[in-house]
Coordinates of C-alpha atoms in Angstrom, one line a residue:
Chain A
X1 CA -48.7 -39.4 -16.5
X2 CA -45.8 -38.4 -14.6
X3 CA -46.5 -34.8 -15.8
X4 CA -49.9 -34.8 -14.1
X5 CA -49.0 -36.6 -10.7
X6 CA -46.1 -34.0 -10.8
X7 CA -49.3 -31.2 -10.7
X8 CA -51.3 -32.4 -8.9
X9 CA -48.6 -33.1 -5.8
X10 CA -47.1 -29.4 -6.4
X11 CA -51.1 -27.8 -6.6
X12 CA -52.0 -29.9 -3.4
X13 CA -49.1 -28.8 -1.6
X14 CA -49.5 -24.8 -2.6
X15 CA -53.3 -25.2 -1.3
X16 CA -51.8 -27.5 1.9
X17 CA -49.2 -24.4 3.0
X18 CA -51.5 -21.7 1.4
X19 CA -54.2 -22.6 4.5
X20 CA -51.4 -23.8 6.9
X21 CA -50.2 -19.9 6.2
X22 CA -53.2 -18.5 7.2
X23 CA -54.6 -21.3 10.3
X24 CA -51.2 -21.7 11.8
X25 CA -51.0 -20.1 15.0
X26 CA -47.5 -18.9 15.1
X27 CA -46.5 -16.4 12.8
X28 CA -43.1 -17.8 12.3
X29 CA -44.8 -21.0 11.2
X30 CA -47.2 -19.1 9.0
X31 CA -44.0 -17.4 6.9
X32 CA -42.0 -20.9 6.7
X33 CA -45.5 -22.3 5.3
X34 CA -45.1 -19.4 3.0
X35 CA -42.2 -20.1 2.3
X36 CA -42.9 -24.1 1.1
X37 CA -46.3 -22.4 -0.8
X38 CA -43.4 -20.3 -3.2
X39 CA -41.1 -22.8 -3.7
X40 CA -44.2 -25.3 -4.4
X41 CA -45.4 -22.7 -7.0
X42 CA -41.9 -22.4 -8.6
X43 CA -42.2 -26.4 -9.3
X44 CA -45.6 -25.8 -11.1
X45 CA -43.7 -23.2 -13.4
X46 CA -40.9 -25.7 -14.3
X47 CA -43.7 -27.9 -15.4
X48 CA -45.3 -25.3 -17.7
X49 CA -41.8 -24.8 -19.1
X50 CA -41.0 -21.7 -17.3
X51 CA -38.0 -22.0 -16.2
X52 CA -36.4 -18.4 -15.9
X53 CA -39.8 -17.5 -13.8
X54 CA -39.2 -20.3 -11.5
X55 CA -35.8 -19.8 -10.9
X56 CA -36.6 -15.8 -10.4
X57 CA -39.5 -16.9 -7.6
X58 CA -37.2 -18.9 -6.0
X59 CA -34.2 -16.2 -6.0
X60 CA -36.8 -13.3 -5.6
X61 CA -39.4 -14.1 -3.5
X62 CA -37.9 -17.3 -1.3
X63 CA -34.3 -15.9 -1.2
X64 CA -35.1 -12.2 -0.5
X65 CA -38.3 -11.0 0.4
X66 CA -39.4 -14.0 2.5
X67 CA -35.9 -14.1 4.4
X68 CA -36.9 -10.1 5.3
X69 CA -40.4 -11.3 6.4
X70 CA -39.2 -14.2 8.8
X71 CA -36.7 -11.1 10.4
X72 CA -39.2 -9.0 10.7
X73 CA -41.8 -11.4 12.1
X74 CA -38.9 -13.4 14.1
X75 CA -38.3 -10.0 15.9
X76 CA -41.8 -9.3 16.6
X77 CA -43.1 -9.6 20.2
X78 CA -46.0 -12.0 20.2
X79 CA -48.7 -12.3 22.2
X80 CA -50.7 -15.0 21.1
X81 CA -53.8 -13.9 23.4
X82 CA -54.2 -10.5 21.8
X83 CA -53.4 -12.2 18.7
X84 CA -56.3 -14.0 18.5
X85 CA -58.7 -11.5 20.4
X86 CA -59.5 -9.3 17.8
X87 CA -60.6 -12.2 15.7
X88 CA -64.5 -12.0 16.3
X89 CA -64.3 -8.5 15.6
X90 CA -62.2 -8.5 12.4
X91 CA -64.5 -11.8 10.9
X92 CA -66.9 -10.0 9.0
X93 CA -64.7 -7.5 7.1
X94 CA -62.9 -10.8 6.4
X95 CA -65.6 -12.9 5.7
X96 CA -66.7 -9.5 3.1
X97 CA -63.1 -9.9 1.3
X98 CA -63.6 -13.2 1.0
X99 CA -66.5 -12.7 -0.9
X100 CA -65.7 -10.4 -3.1
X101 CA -62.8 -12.6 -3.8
X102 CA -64.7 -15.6 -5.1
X103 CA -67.2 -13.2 -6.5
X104 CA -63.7 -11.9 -8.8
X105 CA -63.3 -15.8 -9.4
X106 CA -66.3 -16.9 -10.5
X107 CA -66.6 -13.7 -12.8
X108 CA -63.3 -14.4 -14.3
X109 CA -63.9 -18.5 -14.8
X110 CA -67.4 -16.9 -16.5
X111 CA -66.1 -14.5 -18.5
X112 CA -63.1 -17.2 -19.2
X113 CA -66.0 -20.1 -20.5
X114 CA -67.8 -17.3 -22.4
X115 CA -64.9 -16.8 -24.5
X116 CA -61.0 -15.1 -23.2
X117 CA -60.9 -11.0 -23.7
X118 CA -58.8 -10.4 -26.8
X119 CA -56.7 -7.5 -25.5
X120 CA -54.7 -6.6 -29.1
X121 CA -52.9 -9.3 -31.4
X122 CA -49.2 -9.7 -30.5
X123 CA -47.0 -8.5 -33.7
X124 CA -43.9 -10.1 -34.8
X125 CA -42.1 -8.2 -32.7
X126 CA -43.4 -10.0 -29.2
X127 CA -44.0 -13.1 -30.6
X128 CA -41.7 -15.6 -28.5
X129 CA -39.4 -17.3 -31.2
X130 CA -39.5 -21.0 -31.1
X131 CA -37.5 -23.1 -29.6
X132 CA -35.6 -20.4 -27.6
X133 CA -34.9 -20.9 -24.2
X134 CA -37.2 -18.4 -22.1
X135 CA -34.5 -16.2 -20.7
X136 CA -33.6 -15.4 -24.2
X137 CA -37.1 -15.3 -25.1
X138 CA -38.4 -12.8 -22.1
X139 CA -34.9 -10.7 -22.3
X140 CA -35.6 -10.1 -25.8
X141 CA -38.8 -9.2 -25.5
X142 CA -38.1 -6.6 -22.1
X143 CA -35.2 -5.2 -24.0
X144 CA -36.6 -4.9 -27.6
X145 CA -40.1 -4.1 -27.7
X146 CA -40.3 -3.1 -24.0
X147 CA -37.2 -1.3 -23.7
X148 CA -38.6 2.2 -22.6
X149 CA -41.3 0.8 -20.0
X150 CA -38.7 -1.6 -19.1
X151 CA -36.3 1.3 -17.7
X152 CA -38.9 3.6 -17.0
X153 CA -40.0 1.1 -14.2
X154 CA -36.0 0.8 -13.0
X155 CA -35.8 4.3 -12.7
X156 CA -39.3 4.5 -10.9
X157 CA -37.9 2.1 -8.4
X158 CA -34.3 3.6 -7.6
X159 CA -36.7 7.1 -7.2
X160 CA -38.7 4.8 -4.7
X161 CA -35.3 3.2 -3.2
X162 CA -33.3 6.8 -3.0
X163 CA -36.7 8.3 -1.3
X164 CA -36.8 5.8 1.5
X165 CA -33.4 5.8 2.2
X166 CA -33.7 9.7 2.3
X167 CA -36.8 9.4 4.5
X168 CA -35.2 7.2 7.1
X169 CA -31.9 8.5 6.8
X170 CA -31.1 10.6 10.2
X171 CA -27.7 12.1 10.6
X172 CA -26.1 11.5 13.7
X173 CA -23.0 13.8 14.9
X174 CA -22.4 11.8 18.2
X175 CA -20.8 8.5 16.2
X176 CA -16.9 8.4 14.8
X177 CA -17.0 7.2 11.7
X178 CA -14.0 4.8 10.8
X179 CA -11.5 5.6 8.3
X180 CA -10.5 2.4 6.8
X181 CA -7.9 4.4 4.3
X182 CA -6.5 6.0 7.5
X183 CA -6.2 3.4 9.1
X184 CA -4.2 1.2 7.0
X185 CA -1.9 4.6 6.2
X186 CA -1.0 5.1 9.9
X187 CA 2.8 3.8 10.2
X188 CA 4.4 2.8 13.7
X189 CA 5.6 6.4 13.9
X190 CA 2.6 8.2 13.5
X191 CA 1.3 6.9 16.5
X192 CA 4.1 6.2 19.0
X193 CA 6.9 8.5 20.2
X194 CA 10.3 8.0 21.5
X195 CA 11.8 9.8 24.8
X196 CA 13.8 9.8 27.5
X197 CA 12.3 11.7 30.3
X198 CA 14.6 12.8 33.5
X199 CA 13.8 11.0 36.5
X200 CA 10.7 12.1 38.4
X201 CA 10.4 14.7 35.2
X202 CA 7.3 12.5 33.5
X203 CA 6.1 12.4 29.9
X204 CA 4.9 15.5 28.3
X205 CA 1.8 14.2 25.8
Chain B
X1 CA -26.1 -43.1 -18.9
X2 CA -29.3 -43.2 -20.1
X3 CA -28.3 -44.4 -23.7
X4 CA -26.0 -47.2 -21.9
X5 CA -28.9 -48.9 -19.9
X6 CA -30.9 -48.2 -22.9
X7 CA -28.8 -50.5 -24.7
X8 CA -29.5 -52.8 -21.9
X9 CA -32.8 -53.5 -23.4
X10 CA -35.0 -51.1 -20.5
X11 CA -37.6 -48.7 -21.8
X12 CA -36.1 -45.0 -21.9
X13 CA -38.3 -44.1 -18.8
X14 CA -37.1 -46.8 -16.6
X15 CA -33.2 -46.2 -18.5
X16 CA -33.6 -42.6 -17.2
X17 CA -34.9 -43.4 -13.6
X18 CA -32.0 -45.6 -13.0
X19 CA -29.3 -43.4 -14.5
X20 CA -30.4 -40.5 -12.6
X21 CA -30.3 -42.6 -9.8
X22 CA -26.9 -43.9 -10.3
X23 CA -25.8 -40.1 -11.0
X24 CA -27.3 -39.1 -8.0
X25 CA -25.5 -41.7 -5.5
X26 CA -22.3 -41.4 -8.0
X27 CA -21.9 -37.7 -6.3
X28 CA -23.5 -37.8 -3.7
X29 CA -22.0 -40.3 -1.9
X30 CA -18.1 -39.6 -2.9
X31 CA -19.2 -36.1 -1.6
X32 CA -20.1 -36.9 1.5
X33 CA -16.4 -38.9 1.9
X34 CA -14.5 -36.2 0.7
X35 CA -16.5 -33.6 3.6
X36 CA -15.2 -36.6 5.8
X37 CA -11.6 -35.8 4.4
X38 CA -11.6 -32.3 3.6
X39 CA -12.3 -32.4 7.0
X40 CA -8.8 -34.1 8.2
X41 CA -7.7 -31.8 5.7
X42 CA -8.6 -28.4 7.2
X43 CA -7.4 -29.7 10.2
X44 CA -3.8 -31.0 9.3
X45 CA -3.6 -27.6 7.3
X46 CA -4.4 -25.7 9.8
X47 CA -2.4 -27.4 12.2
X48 CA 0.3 -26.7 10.0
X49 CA 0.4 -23.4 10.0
X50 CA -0.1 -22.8 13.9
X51 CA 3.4 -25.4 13.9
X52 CA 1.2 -28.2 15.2
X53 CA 1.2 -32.3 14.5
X54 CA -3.2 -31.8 14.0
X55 CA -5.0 -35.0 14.0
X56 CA -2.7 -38.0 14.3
X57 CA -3.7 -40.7 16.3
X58 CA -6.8 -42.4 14.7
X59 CA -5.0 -44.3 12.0
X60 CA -2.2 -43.8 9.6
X61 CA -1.2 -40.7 10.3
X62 CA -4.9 -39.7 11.3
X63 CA -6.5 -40.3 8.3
X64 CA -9.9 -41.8 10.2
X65 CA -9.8 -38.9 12.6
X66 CA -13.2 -37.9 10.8
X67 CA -14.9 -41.3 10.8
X68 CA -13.7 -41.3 14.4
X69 CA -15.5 -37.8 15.0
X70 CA -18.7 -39.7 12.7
X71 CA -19.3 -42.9 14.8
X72 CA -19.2 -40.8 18.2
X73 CA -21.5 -38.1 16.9
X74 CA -23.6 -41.1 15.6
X75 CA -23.4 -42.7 18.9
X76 CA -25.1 -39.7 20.8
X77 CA -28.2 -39.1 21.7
X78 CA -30.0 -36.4 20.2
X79 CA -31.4 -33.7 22.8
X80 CA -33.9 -31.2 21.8
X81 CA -34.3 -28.4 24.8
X82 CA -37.9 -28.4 26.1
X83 CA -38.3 -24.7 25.0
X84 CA -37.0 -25.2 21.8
X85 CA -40.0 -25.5 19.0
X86 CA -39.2 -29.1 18.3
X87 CA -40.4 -29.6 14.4
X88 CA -38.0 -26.3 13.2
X89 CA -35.4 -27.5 15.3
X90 CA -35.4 -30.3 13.6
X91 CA -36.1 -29.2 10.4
X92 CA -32.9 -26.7 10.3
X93 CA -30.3 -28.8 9.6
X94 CA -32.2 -30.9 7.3
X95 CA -32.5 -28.3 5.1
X96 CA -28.9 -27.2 5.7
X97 CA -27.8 -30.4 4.5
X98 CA -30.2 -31.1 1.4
X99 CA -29.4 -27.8 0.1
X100 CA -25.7 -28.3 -0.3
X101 CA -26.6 -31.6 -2.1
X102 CA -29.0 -30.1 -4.2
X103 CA -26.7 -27.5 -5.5
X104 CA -24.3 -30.4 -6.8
X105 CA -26.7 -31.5 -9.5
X106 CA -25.9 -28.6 -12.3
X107 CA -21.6 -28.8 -11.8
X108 CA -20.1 -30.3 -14.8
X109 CA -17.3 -33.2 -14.0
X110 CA -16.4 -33.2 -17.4
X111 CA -17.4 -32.7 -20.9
X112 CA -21.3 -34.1 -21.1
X113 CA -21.2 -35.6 -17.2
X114 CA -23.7 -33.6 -15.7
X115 CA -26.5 -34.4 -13.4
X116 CA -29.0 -32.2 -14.6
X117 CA -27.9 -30.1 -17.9
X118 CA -30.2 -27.4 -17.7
X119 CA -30.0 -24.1 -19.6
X120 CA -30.5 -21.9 -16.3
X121 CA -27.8 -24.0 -14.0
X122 CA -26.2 -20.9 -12.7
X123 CA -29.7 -19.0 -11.6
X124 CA -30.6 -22.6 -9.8
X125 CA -27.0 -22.5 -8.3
X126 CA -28.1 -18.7 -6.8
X127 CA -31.6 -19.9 -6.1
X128 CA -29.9 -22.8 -4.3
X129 CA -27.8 -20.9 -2.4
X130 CA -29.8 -18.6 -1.5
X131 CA -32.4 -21.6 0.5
X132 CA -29.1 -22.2 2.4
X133 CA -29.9 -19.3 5.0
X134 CA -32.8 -21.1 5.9
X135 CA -31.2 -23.8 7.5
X136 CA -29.4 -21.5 9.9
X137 CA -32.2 -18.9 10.5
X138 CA -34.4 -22.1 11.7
X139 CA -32.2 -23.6 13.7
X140 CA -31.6 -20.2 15.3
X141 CA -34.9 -19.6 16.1
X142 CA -36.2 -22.5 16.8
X143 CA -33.1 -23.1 19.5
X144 CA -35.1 -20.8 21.8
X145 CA -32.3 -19.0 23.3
X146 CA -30.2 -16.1 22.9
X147 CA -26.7 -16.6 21.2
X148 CA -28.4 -18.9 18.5
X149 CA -30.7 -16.1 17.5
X150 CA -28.2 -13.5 17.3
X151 CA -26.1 -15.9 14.9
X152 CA -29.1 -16.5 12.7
X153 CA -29.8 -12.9 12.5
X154 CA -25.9 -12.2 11.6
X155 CA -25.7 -15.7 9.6
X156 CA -28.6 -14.3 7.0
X157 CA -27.8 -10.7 7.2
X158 CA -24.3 -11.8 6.1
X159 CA -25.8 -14.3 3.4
X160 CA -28.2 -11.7 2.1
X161 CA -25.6 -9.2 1.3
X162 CA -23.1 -11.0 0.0
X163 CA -25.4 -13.1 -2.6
X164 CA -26.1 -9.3 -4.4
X165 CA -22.2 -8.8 -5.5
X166 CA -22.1 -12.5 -5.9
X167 CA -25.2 -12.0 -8.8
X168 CA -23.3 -9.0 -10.3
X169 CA -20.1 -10.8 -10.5
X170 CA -22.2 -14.1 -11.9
X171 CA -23.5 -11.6 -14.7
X172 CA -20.3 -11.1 -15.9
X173 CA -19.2 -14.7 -16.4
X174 CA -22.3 -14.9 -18.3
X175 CA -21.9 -12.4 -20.3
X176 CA -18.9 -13.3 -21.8
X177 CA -20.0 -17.1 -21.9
X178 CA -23.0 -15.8 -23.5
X179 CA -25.3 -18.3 -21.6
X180 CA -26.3 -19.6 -18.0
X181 CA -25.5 -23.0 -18.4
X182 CA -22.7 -24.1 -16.2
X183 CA -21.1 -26.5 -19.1
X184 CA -21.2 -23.9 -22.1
X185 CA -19.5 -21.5 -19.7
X186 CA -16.6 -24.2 -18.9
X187 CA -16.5 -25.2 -22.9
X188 CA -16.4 -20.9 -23.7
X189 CA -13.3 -20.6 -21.8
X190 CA -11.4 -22.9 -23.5
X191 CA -8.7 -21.3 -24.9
X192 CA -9.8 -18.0 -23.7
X193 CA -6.4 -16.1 -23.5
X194 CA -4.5 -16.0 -26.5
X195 CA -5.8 -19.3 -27.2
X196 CA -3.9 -21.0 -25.1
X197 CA -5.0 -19.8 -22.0
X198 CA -8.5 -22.3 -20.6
X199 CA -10.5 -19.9 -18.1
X200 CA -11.3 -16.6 -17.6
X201 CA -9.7 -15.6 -14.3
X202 CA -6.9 -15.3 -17.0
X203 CA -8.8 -12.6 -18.6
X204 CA -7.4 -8.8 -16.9
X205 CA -11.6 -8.0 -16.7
X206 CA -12.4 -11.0 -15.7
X207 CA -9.5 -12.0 -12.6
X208 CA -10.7 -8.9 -10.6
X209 CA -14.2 -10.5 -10.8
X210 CA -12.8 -14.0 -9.8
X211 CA -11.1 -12.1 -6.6
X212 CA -14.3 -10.5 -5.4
X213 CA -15.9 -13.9 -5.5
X214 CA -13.6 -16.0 -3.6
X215 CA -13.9 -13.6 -1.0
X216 CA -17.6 -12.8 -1.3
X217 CA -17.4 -17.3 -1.1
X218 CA -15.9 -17.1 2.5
X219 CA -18.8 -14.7 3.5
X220 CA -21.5 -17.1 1.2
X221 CA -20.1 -19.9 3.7
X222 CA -19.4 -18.7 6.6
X223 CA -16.0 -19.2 6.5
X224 CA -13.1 -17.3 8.8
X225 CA -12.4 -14.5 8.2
X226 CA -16.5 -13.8 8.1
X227 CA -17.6 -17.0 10.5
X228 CA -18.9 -14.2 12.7
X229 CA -22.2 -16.5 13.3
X230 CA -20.6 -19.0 14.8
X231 CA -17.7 -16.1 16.5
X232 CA -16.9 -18.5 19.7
X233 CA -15.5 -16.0 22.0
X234 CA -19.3 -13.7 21.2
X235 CA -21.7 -16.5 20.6
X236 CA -20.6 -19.8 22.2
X237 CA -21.5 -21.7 19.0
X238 CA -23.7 -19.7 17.5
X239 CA -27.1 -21.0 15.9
X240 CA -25.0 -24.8 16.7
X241 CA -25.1 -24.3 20.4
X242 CA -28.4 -25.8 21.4
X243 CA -27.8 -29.3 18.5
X244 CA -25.8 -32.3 19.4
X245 CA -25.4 -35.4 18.0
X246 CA -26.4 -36.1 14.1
X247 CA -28.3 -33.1 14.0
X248 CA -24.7 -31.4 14.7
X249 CA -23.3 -33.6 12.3
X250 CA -25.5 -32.6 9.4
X251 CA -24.6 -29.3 10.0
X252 CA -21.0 -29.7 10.2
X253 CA -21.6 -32.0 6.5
X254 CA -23.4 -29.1 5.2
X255 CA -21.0 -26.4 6.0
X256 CA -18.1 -28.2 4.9
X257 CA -20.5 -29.4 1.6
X258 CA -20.7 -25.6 0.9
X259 CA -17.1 -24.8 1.1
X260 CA -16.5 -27.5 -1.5
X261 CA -19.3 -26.4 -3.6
X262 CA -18.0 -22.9 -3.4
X263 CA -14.4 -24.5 -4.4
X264 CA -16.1 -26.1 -7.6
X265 CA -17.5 -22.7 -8.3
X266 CA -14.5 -20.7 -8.5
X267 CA -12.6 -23.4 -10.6
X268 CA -16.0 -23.6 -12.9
X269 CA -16.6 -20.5 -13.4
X270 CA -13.4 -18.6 -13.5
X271 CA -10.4 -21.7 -14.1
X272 CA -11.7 -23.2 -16.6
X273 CA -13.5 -26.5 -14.4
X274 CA -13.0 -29.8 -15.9
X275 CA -10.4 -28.5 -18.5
X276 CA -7.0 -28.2 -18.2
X277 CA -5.2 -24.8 -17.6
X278 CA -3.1 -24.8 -20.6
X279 CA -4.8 -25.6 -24.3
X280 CA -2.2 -28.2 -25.3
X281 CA -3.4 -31.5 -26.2
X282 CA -0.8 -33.7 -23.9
X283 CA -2.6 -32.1 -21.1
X284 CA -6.4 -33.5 -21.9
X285 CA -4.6 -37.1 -21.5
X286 CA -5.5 -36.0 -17.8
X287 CA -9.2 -36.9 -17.3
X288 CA -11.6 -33.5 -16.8
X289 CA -12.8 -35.1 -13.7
X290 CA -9.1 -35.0 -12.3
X291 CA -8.6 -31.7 -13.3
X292 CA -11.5 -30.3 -11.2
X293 CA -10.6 -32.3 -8.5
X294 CA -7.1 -30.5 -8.5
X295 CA -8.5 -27.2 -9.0
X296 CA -11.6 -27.7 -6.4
X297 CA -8.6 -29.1 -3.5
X298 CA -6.3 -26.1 -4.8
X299 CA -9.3 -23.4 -3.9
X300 CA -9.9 -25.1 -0.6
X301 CA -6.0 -25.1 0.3
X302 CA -6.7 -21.4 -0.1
X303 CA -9.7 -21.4 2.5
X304 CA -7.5 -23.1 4.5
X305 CA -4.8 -21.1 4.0
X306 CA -7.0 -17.9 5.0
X307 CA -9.0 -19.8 8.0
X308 CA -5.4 -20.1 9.2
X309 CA -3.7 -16.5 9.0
X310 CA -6.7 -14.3 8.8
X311 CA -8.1 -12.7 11.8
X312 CA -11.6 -12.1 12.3
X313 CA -13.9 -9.5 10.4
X314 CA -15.9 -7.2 13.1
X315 CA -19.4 -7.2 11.9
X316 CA -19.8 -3.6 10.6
X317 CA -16.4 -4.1 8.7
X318 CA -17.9 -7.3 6.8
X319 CA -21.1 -5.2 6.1
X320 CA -19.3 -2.5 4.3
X321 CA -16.9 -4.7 2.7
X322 CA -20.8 -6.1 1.2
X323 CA -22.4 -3.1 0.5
X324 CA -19.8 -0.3 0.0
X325 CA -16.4 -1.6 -1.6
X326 CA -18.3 -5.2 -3.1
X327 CA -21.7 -4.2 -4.6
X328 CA -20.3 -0.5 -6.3
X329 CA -17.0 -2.4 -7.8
X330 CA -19.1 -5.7 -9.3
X331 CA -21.5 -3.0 -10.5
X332 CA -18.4 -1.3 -12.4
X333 CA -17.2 -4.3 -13.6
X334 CA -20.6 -5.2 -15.2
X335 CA -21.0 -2.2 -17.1
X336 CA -16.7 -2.9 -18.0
X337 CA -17.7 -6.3 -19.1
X338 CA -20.6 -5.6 -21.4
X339 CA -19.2 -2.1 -22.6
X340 CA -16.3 -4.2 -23.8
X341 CA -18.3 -6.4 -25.5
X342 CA -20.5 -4.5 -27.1
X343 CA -17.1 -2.3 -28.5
X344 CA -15.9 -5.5 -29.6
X345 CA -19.2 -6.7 -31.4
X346 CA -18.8 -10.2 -28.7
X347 CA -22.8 -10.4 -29.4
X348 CA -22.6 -10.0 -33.4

């Protein structure tokens, strides 16, 4: 009972800030409706006993990458009139994605009703152990079974994360760098000097 | 709970509604008293230190300095600036303040009192934490107006970088407790150091962790030496500037919620939380609950202590302290942790 209300309020809401995303004018509003849409989906894991995957949506997707969309988008320029000019013209290639979209959907719910695709039986091996908490269930899965795709996809994204950096990285010879180390070695004595110039003689520097 | 207003006769459902709810108020609302006093705390501390009397006028001693400070707040009226976007700026500290509540639900007061005894209380804690920056980046925005902006920009920068050496230092904890749940990581340090020893900021792997954290805390919370969103001689009040009355107020709950929560965390996961230091059985005449009460007021002396002495971070110093001395040594120590570990057959 409480189970289903539970659903139902997390699937309305989703649906609620999944078109508030898209119809809300101001593209801040759209990423904070975002936002609620992710953390709203992380409550309909929980209740499918996910609970790793929730917690990882929230960290991942509401904690990082959403927090980088709202800078971006926060630091963007608007103007709402141009925004919204190019809407007549861009309405039929959306109206076509649209389309093939619930085309996909009703395919799948078909193809679903007809009987689910049996894609290879899972072997003991990947079968999740009862009664195991799911981050012992999914790490032992990734680092068992999985372990070579598993690391073969962290080294594909540290090639992807050293490449960027590469690309954008432009050296610049007209900045001084600090030296924290130097810094904190310099004594009184390095810096400061003690004389006793003759009258009207000055400091030699 | 639940079993005791079972035994009242009530059906389990309604025995759990109403012990959560009990639970709930039971730390909720001390919380909120001792923000009010940690408050007068920080203050008298920090007056201290600068060889000044601090609060002292609102009764004994200025005890109800804070509730003072409350009522007036309370008493004002709240102005929203006619450029501001009025729903976010209203929102922000809202969210401010329910997140620091939230996060109280997983911390252990002592053996088996726990809100919410999940088995992924530590990833909720991060998750938590990491819905704080919202609060700030929202009211920055939706202020409308310079200084505010820049301060949410630095407040989330800040946040974002420092939660990455926090999740490599939380790895380690939970390595050696072997799970995320914030109560088997107090009961795994018990006795942790030659068996006498409760908490793992005694082990020699594990204290360097424990330093990184506190400090990577301050920068979490925006504490001095890293309260370079709210730097008063750069950014007026930073992303506080346009909010007055309770919408100030929550902010001001919520900051000082955080520092507290932060307090619990270091004494939870690194001194052993609800358990005494030493493993001798005279000491667990104390009550956990005191004992985390001691160590959480201890660990904000210290925040005190560094508001009070420590100058100001410039804001390309606190980045690399984030990214090139914090991230590269927590890394290290992860790789330490489990290599030791896995020498020592831990996971056998």
């Amino acid at each position: 009972m409480i189970q289903t209300l539970a659903f139902y309020l997390f699937a309305a809401l989703v649906i609620a800030s999944a078109v508030m995303t898209i119809t809300a004018r101001n593209p801040v509003h759209s990423v904070l409706w975002l936002i609620l849409a992710f953390f709203n989906a992380a409550g309909l894991m929980i209740l499918i006993g996910a609970e790793f995957i929730a917690m990882l949506l929230v960290i991942v997707y509401v904690g990082a990458v959403a927090v980088l969309f709202l800078f971006v988008v926060m630091m963007l320029d608007i103007d709402f009139a141009t925004l919204r000019a190019g809407f007549v013209k861009n309405f039929p290639l959306g109206l076509a994605i649209a389309g093939i979209l619930l085309a996909e959907l009703l395919f799948g719910l078909g193809a679903h009703s007809a009987g689910g695709l049996v894609l290879g039986t899972p072997d003991a091996a990947t079968a999740p152990a009862a009664n195991v908490p799911n981050i012992q269930a999914i790490g032992a899965v990734l680092y068992g079974h999985y372990l070579f795709l598993f690391e073969a996809a962290g080294v594909v994204l540290l090639v992807a994360m050293i490449g960027a950096i590469v690309l954008t990285h432009r050296q610049r010879n007209d900045v001084r760098p600090q030296n924290i180390s130097e810094q904190v070695k310099r004594r009184p004595e390095d810096a400061t000097i003690n004389t006793r110039p003759e009258v009207g003689g000055g400091v030699k520097l | 709970m639940t079993a005791f207003f079972q035994s009242l006769g009530l059906p389990f459902g309604a025995a759990w509604l109403i012990s959560t709810i009990a639970g709930i108020l039971l730390i909720a609302l001390p919380l909120m008293l001792s923000v009010a006093m940690i408050i007068y705390v920080d203050r008298k501390i920090w007056a201290a230190m600068a060889l000044r009397r601090g609060p002292n006028v609102v009764g004994p001693l200025g005890l109800l300095q804070s509730f003072a400070d409350g009522l007036k707040v309370f008493l004002q009226e709240t102005i929203v600036p006619t450029a501001a976007n009025k729903g976010i700026f209203l929102i922000g500290p809202v969210v401010t303040f329910t997140v620091t509540l939230l996060a109280w639900a997983v911390i252990p007061f002592n053996s088996g009192a726990i809100l919410a005894d999940i088995n992924v209380g530590l990833l909720y804690v991060l998750a938590i934490s990491s819905l704080g920056v919202y609060g700030t980046i929202m009211a920055g925005w939706a202020s409308n107006s310079k200084y505010p902006f820049f301060s949410a920009m630095r407040a989330s920068a800040q946040m974002i970088s420092y939660e990455v050496s926090i999740g490599f230092i939380l790895i380690c904890v939970v390595l050696w407790a072997g799970s995320f749940n914030l109560g088997t990581i107090v009961s795994a340090q018990k006795g942790h150091v030659f068996g006498i020893l409760n908490g793992f900021g005694f082990n020699p792997l594990l204290f360097p962790m424990w330093v990184l954290f506190l400090i990577s805390g301050m920068a979490e919370t925006q504490r001095a030496p890293f309260d370079l969103c709210e730097a008063e001689s750069e950014l007026v009040a930073g992303y506080q500037t346009e909010y007055s009355s309770m919408a100030f107020a929550l902010f001001w709950l919520g900051e000082y919620g955080n520092v507290l929560l932060m307090c619990a965390l270091n004494a939870t996961l690194f001194w052993g939380g609800y358990l005494p230091p030493l493993d001798i059985p005279v000491l667990y005449m104390v009550p956990g609950v005191i004992w985390l009460l001691l160590k959480i007021f201890f660990f904000f002396f210290v925040f005190s202590w560094v508001k009070a002495t420590v100058p100001r971070y410039r804001y390309d110093q606190l980045m690399r302290l984030g990214w090139k001395i914090f991230l590269p040594l927590s890394l290290l120590f992860v790789f330490l942790v489990s290599g030791y570990l896995m020498a020592t057959g831990h996971f056998a």
